[in-house]
Steps between C-alpha positions, in 0.01 A plus 500: 500500500604846423579729781390850461749740345531730846610189677773408247614817318700733676366861493804595301440243244118574437383617176306837511171318474568298809654789701183712414253226600645490845328818567185438672344829442421600851621836473676507834832585369345826343416660827694784661733344796768600724766321674503547888866633557542295820367142409545510121122392489297641179176651603226524215264792455149481336622760238588348166725594222322723245555248211311220713168431331295462844257280329722247307771534751736518208742784381339711252826589299704177596750546221586853585456479878871549588505828283179631627567417874836594634464244802379225324718201508508276217512128628798302398724226665732770583243719696387183671825438684342671797112455443387615841352808349235295313193358682551146678249349236660620192618214286826652396580547888394139596698327219805725582486392862435129403127504598224340266221715349198590711219252432282768363757599235368494159768267353345232765140585483472598111280777597631871513192587741645262766714772627194714585301205597773447770475842611861567390427769215501859575187573304246714707745546771716771393487864359684690231744759570267743306310516808783698663503256795820505710647136481612541864141569609401192319733224633325133482579197655340230291800483253805364635 
């Protein structure tokens, strides 16, 4: 029986299609976040990136995101050397840390909606930066 590619192929050897399919579309990485200077812990806010489509939880300008948003980090094996800035549920972080995909991941369920059915997506839980809300006044504890 063939093992799934994410269990047999190192991140550095994945095709572009395999790499992109690891993203579950939760949108958590697209939230404004801060690092606690004392602990190094990442603290998320409910203020989303201006490019995040709040309904689909996908980037509205994915191919140009790094040019449009100065603080957008393009995921590569190099940027994953220290993945603690990504949510605990993120497939890229989990695989980098030698952990399996979460059971609700679309690669396991075959359904992109499984992310939202498991309560793991940001849809309906975050706000646009256009609201003018201060991210520091909108910190959340449901993303780790």
